[in-house]
PDB file of C-alpha atoms in Angstrom:
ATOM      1  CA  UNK A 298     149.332 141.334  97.984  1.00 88.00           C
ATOM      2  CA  UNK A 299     151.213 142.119 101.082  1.00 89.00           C
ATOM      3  CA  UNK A 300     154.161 140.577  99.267  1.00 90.00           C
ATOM      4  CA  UNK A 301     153.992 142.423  96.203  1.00 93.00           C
ATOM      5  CA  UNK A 302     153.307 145.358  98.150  1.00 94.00           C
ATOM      6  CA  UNK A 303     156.639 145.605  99.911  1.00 93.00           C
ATOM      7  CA  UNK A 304     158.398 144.037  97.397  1.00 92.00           C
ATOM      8  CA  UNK A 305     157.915 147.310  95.110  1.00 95.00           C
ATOM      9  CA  UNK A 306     158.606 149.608  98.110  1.00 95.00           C
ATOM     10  CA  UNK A 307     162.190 148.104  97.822  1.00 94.00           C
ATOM     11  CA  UNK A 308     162.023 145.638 101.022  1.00 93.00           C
ATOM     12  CA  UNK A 309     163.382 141.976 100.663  1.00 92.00           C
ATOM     13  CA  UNK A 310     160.847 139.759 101.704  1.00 94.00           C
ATOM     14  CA  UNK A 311     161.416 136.217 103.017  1.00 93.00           C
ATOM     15  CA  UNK A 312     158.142 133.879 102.672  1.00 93.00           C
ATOM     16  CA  UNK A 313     158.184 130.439 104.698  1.00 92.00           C
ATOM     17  CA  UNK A 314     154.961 128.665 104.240  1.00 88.00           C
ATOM     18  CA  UNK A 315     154.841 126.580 106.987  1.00 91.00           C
ATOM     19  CA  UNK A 316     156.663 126.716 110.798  1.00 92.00           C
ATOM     20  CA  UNK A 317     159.634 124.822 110.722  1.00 93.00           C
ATOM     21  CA  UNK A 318     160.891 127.047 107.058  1.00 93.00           C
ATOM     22  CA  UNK A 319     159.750 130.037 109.037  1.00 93.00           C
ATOM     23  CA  UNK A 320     162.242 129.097 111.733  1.00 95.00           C
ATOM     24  CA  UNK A 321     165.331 128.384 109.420  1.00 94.00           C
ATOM     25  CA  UNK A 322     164.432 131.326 107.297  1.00 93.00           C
ATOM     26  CA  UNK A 323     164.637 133.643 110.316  1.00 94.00           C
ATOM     27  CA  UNK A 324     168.221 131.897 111.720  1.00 93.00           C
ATOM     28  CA  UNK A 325     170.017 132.269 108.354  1.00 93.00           C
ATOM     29  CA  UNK A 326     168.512 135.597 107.194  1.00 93.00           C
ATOM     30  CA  UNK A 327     168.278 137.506 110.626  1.00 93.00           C
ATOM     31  CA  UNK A 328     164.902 139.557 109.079  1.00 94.00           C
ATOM     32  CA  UNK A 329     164.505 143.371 111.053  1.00 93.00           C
ATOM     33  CA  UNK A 330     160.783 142.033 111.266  1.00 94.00           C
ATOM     34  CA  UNK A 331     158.752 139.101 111.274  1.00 95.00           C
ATOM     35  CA  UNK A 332     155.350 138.836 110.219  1.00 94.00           C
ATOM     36  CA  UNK A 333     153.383 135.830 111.491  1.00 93.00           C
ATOM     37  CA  UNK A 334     150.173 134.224 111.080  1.00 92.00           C
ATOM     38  CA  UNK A 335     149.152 132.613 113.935  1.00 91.00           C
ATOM     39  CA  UNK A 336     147.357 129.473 111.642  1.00 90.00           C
ATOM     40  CA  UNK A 337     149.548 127.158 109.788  1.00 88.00           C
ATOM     41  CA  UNK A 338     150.172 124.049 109.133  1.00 87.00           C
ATOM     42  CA  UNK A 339     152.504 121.984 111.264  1.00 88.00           C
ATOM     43  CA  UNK A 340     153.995 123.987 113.746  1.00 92.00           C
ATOM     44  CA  UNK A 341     151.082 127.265 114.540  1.00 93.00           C
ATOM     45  CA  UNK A 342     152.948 130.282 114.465  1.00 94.00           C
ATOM     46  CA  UNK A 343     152.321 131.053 118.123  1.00 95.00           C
ATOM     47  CA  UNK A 344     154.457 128.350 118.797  1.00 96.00           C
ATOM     48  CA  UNK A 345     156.990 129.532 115.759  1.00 96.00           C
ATOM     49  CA  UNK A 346     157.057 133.188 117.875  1.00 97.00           C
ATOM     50  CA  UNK A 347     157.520 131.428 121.723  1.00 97.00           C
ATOM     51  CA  UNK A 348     160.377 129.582 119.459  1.00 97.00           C
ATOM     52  CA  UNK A 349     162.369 132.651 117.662  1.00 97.00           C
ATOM     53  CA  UNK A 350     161.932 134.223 120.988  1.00 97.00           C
ATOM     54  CA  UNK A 351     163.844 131.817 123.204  1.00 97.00           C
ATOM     55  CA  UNK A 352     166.628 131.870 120.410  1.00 95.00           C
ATOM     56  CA  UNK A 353     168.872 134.123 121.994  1.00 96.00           C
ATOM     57  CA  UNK A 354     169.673 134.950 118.086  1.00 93.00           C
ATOM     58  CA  UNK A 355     166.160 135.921 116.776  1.00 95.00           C
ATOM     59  CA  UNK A 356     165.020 136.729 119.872  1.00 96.00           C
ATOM     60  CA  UNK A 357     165.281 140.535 119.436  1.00 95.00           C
ATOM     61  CA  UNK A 358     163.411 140.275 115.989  1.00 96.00           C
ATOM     62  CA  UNK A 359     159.699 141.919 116.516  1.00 97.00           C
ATOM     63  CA  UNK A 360     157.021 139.772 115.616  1.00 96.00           C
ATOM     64  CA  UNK A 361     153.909 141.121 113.818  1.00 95.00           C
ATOM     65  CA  UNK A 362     150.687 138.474 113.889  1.00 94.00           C
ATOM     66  CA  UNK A 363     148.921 138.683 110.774  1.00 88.00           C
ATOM     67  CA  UNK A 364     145.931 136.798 111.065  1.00 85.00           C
ATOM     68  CA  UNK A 365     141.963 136.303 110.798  1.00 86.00           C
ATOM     69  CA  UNK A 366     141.942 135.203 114.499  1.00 85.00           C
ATOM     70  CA  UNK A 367     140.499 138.081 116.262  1.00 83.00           C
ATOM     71  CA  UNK A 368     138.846 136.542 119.765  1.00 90.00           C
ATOM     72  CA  UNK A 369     140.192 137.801 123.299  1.00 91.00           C
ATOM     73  CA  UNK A 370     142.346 135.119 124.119  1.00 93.00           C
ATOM     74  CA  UNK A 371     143.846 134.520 120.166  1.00 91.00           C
ATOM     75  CA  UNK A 372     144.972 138.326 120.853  1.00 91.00           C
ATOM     76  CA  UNK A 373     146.250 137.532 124.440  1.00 94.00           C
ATOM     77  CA  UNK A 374     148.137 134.423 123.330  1.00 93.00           C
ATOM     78  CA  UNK A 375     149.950 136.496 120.138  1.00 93.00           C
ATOM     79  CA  UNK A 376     151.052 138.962 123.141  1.00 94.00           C
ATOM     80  CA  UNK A 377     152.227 136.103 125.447  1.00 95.00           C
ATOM     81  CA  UNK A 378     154.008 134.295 122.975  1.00 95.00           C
ATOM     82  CA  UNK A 379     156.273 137.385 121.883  1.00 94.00           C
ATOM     83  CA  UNK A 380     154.369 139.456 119.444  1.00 95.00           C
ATOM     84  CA  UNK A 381     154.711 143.104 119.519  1.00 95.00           C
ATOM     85  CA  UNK A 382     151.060 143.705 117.862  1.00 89.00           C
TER      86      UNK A 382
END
């Protein structure tokens, strides 16, 4: 839905299913945003955010979490590992 939602309002979007494509996606594309879901398989996407972030060529990209987690510390460790909400 999200997809399809700013597809239409003209935005290219990028989808990487898992954290290792999310990584290569974000090197060869350079997205203006990132949106993240902290649970994936493989590689969690806190650990695909501390990653983009110590790339000194992603690392500027703000990172969005999308995700069901909603506890105190799933919040704290989106923040920590580079996410900008």
């Amino acid at each position: 839905v999200l997809h399809d939602a700013l597809d239409e309002s003209g935005y290219t979007v990028l989808v990487a299913t898992h954290g290792e494509g999310a990584l290569q996606r974000a090197a060869q594309a350079q997205p203006d945003i990132v949106l993240l879901d902290a649970v994936m398989p493989g590689m969690d996407g806190f650990e695909v955010a501390r990653r983009l972030k110590a790339e000194p060529s992603t690392a500027g990209i703000p990172i969005i979490f999308m995700t069901g987690l909603t506890e105190t510390e799933h919040v704290v460790a989106a923040f920590n590992a580079g996410g900008v909400d």
